[in-house]
Coordinates of C-alpha atoms and ligand atoms in Angstrom, one line a residue:
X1 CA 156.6 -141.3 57.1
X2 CA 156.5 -144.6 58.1
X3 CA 153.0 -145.0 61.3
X4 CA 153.5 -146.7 64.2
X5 CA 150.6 -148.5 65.6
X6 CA 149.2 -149.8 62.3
X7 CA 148.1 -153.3 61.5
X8 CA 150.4 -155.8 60.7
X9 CA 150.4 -157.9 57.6
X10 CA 148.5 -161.0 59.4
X11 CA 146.2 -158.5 60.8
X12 CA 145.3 -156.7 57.2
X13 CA 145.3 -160.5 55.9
X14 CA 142.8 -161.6 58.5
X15 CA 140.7 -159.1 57.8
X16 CA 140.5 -159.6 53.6
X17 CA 139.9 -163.2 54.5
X18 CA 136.9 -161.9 56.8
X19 CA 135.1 -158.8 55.1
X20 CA 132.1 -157.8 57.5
X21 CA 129.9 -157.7 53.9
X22 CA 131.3 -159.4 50.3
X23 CA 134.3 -157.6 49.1
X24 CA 134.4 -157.5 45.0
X25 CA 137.7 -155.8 44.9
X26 CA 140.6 -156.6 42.6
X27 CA 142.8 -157.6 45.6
X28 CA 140.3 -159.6 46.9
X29 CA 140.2 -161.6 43.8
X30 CA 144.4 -162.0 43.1
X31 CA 145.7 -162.0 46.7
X32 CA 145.4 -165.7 47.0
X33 CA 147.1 -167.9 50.2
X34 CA 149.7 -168.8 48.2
X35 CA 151.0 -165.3 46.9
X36 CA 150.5 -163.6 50.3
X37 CA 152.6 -166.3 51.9
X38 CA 155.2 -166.0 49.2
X39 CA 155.2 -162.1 49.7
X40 CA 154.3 -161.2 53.0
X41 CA 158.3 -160.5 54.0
X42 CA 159.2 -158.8 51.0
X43 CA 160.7 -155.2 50.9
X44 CA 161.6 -153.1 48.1
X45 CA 164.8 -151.1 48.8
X46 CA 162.7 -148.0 49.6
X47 CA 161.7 -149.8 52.6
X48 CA 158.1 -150.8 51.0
X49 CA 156.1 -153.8 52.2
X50 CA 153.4 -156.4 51.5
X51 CA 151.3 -154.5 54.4
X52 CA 151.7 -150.5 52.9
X53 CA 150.7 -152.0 49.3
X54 CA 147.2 -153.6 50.1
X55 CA 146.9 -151.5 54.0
X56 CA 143.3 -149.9 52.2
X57 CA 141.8 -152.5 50.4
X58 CA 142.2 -154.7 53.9
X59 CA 140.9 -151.9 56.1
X60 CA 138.5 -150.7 52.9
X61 CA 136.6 -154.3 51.6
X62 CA 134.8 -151.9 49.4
X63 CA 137.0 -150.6 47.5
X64 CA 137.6 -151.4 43.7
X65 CA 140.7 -152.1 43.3
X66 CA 142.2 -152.3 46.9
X67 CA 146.0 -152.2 46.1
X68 CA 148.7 -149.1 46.4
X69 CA 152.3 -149.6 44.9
X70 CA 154.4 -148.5 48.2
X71 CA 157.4 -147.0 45.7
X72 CA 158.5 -147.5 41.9
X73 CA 160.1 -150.9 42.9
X74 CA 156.8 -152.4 44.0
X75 CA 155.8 -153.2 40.9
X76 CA 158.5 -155.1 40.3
X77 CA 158.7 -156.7 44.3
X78 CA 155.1 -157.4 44.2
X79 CA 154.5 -157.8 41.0
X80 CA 152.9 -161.4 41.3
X81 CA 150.0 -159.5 42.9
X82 CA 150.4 -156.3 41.0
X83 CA 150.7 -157.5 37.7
X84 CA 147.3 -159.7 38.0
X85 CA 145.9 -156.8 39.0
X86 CA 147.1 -154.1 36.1
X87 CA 145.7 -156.1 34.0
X88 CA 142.3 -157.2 34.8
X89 CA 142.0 -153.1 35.7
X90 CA 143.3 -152.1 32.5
X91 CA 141.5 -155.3 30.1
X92 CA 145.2 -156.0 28.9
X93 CA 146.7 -159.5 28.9
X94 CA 150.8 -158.5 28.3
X95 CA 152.1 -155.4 29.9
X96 CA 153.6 -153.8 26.4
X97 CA 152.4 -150.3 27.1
X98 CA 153.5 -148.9 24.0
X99 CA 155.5 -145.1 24.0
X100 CA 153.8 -142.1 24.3
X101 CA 151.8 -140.5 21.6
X102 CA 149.8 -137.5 22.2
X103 CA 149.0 -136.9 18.6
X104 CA 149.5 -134.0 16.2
X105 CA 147.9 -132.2 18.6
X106 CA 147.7 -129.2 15.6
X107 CA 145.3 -131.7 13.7
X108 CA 143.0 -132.6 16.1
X109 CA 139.0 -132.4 15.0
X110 CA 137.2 -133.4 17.9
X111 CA 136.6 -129.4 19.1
X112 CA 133.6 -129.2 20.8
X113 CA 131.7 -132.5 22.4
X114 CA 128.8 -130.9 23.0
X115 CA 128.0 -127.5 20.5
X116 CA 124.4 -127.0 21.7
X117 CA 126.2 -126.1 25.2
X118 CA 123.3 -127.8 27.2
X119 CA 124.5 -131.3 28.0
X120 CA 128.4 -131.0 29.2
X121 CA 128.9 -128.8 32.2
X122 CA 132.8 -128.4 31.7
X123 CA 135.7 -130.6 30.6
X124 CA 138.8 -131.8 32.4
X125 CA 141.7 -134.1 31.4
X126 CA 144.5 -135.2 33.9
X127 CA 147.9 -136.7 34.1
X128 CA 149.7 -138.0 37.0
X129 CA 154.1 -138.0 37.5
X130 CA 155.8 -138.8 40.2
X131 CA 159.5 -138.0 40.9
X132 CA 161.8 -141.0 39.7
X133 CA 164.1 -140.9 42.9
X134 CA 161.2 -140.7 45.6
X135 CA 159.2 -143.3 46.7
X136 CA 155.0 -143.4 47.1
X137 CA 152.9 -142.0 50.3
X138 CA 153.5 -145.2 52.6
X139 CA 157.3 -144.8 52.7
X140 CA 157.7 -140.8 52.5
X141 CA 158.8 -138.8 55.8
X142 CA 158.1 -135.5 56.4
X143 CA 161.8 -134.4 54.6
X144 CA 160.7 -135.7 51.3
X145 CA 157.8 -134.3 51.0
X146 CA 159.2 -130.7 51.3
X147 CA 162.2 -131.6 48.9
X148 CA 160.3 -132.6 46.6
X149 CA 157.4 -129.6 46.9
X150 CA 160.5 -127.2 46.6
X151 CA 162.0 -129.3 43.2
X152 CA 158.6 -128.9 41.8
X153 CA 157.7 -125.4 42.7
X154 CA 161.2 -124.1 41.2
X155 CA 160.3 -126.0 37.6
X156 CA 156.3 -124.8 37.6
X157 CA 158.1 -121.0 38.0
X158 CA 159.8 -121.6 34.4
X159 CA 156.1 -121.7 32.8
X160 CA 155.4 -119.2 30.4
X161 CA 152.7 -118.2 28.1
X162 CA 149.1 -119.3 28.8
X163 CA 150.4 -122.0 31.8
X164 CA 152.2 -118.8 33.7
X165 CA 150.6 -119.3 37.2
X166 CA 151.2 -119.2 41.1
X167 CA 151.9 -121.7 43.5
X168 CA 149.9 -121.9 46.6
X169 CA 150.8 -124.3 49.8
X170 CA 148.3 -125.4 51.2
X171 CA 149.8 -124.9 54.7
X172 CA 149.0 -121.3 55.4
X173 CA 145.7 -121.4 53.3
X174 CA 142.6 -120.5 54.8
X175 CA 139.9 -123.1 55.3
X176 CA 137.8 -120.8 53.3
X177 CA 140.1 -120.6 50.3
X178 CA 140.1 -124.1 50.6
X179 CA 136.2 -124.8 50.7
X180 CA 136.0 -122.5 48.0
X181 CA 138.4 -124.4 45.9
X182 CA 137.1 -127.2 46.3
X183 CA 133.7 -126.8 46.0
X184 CA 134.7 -125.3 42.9
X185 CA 136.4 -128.2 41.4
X186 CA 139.9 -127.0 41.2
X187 CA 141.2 -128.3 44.5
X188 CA 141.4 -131.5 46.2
X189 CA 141.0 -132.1 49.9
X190 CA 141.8 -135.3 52.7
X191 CA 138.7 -136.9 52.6
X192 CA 139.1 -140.1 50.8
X193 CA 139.3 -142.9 53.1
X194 CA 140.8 -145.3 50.7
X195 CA 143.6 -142.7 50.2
X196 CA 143.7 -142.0 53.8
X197 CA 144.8 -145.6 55.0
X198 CA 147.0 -146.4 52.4
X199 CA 149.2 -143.4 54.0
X200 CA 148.1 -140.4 51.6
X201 CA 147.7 -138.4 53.9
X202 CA 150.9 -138.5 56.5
X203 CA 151.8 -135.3 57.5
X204 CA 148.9 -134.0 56.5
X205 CA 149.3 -130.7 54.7
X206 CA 152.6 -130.0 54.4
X207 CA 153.9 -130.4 51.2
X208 CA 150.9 -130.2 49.7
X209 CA 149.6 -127.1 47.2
X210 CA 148.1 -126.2 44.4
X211 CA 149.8 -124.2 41.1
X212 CA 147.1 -122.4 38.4
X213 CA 147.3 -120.0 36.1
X214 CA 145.2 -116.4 36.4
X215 CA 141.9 -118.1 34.7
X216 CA 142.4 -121.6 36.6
X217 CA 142.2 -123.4 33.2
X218 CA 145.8 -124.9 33.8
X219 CA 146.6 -126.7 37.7
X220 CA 149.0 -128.7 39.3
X221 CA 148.3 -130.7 42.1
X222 CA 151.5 -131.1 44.1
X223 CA 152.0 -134.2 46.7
X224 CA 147.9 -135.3 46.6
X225 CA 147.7 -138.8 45.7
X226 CA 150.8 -138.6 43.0
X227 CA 154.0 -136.4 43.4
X228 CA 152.5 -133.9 40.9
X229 CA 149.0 -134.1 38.9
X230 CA 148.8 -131.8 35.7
X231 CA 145.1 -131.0 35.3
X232 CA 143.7 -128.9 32.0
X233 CA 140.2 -128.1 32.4
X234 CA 137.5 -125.1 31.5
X235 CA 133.6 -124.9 30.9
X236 CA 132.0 -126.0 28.2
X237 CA 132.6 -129.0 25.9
X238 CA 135.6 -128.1 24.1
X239 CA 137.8 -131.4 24.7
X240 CA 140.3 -130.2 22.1
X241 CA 141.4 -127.0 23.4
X242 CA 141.6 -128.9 26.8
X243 CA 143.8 -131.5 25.9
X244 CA 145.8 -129.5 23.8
X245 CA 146.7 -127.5 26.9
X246 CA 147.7 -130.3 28.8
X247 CA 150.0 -131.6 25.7
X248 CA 151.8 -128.1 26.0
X249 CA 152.1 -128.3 29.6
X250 CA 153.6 -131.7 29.7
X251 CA 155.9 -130.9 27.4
X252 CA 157.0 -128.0 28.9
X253 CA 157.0 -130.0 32.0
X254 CA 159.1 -132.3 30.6
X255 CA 162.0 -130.1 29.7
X256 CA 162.2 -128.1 32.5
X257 CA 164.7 -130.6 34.9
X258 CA 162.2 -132.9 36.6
X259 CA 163.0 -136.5 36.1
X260 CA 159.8 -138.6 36.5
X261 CA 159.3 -142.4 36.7
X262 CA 158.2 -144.4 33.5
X263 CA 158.4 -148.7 33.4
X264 CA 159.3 -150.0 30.2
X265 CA 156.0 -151.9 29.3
X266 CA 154.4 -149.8 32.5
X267 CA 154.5 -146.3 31.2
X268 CA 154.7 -143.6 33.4
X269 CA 154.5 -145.1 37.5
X270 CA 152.0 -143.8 39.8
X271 CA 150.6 -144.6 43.6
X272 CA 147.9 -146.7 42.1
X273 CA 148.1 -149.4 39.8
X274 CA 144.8 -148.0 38.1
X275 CA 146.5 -145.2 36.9
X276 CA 149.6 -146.6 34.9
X277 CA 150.8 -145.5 31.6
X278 CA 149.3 -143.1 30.4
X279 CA 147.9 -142.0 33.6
X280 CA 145.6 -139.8 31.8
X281 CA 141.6 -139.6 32.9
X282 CA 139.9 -137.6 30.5
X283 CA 136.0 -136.3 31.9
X284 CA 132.9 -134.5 31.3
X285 CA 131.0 -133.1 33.8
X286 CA 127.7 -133.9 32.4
X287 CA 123.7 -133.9 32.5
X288 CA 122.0 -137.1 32.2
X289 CA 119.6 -137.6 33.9
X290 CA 117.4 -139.9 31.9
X291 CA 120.4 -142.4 31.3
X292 CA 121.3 -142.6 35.0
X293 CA 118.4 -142.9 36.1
X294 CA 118.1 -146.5 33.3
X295 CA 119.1 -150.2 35.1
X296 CA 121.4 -150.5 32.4
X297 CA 123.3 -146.8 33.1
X298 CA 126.7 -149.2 34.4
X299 CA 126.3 -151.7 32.2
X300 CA 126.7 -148.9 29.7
X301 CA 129.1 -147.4 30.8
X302 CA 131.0 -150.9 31.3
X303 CA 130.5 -152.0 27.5
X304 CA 132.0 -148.3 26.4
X305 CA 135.0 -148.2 29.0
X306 CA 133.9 -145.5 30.5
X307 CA 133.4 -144.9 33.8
X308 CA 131.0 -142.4 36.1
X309 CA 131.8 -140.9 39.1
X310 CA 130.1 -138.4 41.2
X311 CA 130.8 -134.2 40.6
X312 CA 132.8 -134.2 43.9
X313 CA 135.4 -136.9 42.5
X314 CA 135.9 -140.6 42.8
X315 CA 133.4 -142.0 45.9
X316 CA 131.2 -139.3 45.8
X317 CA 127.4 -139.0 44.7
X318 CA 125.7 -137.3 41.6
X319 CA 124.2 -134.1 42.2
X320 CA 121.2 -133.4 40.0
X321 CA 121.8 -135.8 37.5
X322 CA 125.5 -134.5 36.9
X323 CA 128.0 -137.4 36.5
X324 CA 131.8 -137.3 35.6
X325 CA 132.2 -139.5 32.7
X326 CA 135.9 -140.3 32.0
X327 CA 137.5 -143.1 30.4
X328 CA 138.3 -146.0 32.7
X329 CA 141.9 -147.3 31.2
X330 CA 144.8 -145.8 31.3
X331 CA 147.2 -148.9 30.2
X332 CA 148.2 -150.3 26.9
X333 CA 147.2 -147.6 24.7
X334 CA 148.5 -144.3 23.9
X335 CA 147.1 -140.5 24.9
X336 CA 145.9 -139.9 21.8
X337 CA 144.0 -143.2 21.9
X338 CA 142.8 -142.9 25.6
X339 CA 141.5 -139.1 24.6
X340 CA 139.3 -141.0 21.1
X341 CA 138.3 -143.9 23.7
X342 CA 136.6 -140.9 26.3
X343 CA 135.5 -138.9 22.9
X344 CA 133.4 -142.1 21.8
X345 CA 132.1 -142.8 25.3
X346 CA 130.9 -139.5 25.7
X347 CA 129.7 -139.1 22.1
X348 CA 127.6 -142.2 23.1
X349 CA 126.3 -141.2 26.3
X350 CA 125.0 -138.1 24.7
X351 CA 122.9 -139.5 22.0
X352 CA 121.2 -142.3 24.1
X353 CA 120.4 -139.6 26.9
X354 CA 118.6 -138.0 23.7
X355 CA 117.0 -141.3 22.8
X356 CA 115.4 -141.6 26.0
X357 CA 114.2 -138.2 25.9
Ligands
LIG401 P1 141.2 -137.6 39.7 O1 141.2 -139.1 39.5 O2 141.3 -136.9 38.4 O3 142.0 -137.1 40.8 P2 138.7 -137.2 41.2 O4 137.5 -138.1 40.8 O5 139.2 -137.3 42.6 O6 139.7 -137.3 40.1 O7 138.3 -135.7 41.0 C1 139.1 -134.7 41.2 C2 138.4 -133.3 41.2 O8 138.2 -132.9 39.8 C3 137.1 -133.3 41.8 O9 136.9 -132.1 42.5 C4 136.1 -133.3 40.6 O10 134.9 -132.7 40.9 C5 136.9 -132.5 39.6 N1 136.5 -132.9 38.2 C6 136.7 -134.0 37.6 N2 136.2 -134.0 36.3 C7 135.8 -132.7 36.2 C8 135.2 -132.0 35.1 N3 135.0 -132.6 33.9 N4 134.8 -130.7 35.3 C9 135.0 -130.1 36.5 N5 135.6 -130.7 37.5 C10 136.0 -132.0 37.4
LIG402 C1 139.6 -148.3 45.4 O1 140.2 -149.4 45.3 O2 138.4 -148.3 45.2 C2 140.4 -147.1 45.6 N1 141.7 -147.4 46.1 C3 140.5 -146.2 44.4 C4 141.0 -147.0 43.2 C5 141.2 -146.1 41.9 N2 140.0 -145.9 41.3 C6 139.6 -146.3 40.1 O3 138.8 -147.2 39.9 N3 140.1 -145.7 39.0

């Protein structure tokens, strides 16, 4: 839970105000005199403050975005600072995320991205929940985190059919296992330093694990950044079967006892504000080298609402040309619509990298 020994809010505040190089992030930008002075003694009733929401974008002046929600209730507490920022992230001007709408998922036609097989490594599409009665990293204790491991172990155990799997802690794990895992993709690890010091990584492992089925095409991430990620994902191209999959699962999900948090005009709540409503981030895993390799790969990307990250996940580099293309919103749109924004992207991406060959 809660760190002794961590910076105070005039502390964090003093160092925004003097970034050791220039700091483009989003809190940079909306955290203004007036709104930290009118927030700075605020507390949601889970015991969130001003200092546990913006703790890494002070201490990171790098980072994007730069803000954490500390609970549910601080995006209503510290919504003068969190709204300004949902929306610039998300290009909305109202908060009226509509309801969700995954589609008939039994009349999709996207299938296959990429049929020649040679461009698009594999294909992954996410979801974060969290537990509507628990707050976010900064405020958990130790307790919580194990309540909440054991509530969502006992509903993954109900999943049948092709989402049947086994849940592994990763206390007890070898580092090997875990290595392997991760180099692999499937797994996620405690390296991210903008997750690190907003409190993502208290108590550090326990609580934590990993749930997949016997081919590892369906994974649950339990107590990583959110309470519990649902991840479809497989090689190849095949975006369809992929989110199709996830659908399923969330459904099943859904239905199986687990309450999770959801804002009206906010969608489903998560840690960070970039991953509001739908909280989906569909990716490729992809070879381009001519396009990034172009002046103009970002500005791309940018114009498409897309965005690339490197193969070993947010903040990390491209590895032989390989980039992680994913749409960049998640807010004020539906699944359905986030899934044909990523489709388009990518569809994009792959016939310039063909021009420029
Ligand atoms: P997220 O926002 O989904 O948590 P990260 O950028 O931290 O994403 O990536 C999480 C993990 O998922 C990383 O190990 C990354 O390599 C992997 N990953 C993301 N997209 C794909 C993909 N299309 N195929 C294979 N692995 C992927
Ligand atoms: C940052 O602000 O850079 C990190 N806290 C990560 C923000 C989420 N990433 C994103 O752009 N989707």
């Amino acid at each position: 839970g809660q760190r002794t020994g961590l910076s105070s809010v005039d502390q964090l505040w003093d160092k925004l105000c003097h970034p050791p190089t220039e700091c483009h992030s989003l809190l940079k930008k909306h955290l203004t005199q007036i709104l930290f002075d009118q927030l700075r003694h605020a507390q949601t009733k889970f015991g969130g403050k001003l200092e546990d929401c913006i703790r890494s974008g002070c201490e990171n002046t790098d980072s994007g975005v730069g803000v954490y929600a500390s609970d549910p209730e601080a995006y209503t507490t510290f919504a003068p600072l969190l709204d300004a920022v949902i929306k610039d992230y998300h290009k909305v001007s109202e908060l009226n995320h509509p309801q969700p709408d995954f589609g008939d998922v039994d009349k999709l036609d996207f299938g296959d991205l990429d049929p020649s097989g040679n461009l698009i490594v594999s294909t992954r599409v996410r979801v974060g929940r969290s537990h509507d009665s628990y707050g976010f990293p900064p405020v958990l204790t130790l307790e919580d985190r194990v309540e909440m491991e054991k509530k969502t172990v006992e509903a993954l155990q109900k999943l049948e059919g092709e989402l049947k799997g086994t849940y592994y802690p990763l206390t007890g794990m070898t580092k090997e296992t875990q290595k392997q895992l991760t180099e692999d993709h499937f797994l996620f690890n405690d390296s991210d330093r903008f997750l690190r010091a907003a409190g993502g990584y208290n108590d550090w492992p326990t609580g934590r694990g990993i749930f997949f089925n016997d081919n590892k095409t369906f994974l649950v991430w339990v107590n990583e950044e959110d309470h519990l990620r649902f991840i479809s994902m497989q090689k190849g191209g095949n975006l369809q079967e992929v989110y199709t999959r996830l659908v399923k699962a969330i459904k099943a999900l859904e239905g199986s006892g687990l309450s999770f948090a959801k804002r009206e005009g906010l969608g489903y709540l998560t840690f960070c504000p970039s991953n509001l409503g739908t909280t989906l981030r569909a990716s490729v895993h992809i070879k381009i080298p001519k396009l990034s390799a172009s002046p103009d790969f970002k500005a791309f990307c940018d114009k498409l609402n897309i965005q690339a990250r490197g193969i070993h996940g947010e903040h990390t580099e491209s590895v032989g040309g390989v980039y992680d293309i994913s749409n960049k919103r998640r807010l004020g749109l539906t699944e359905i619509q986030a899934i044909q924004e990523m489709r388009r992207g990518v569809e994009a991406v792959i016939a310039e990298e063909k021009k420029l060959g």
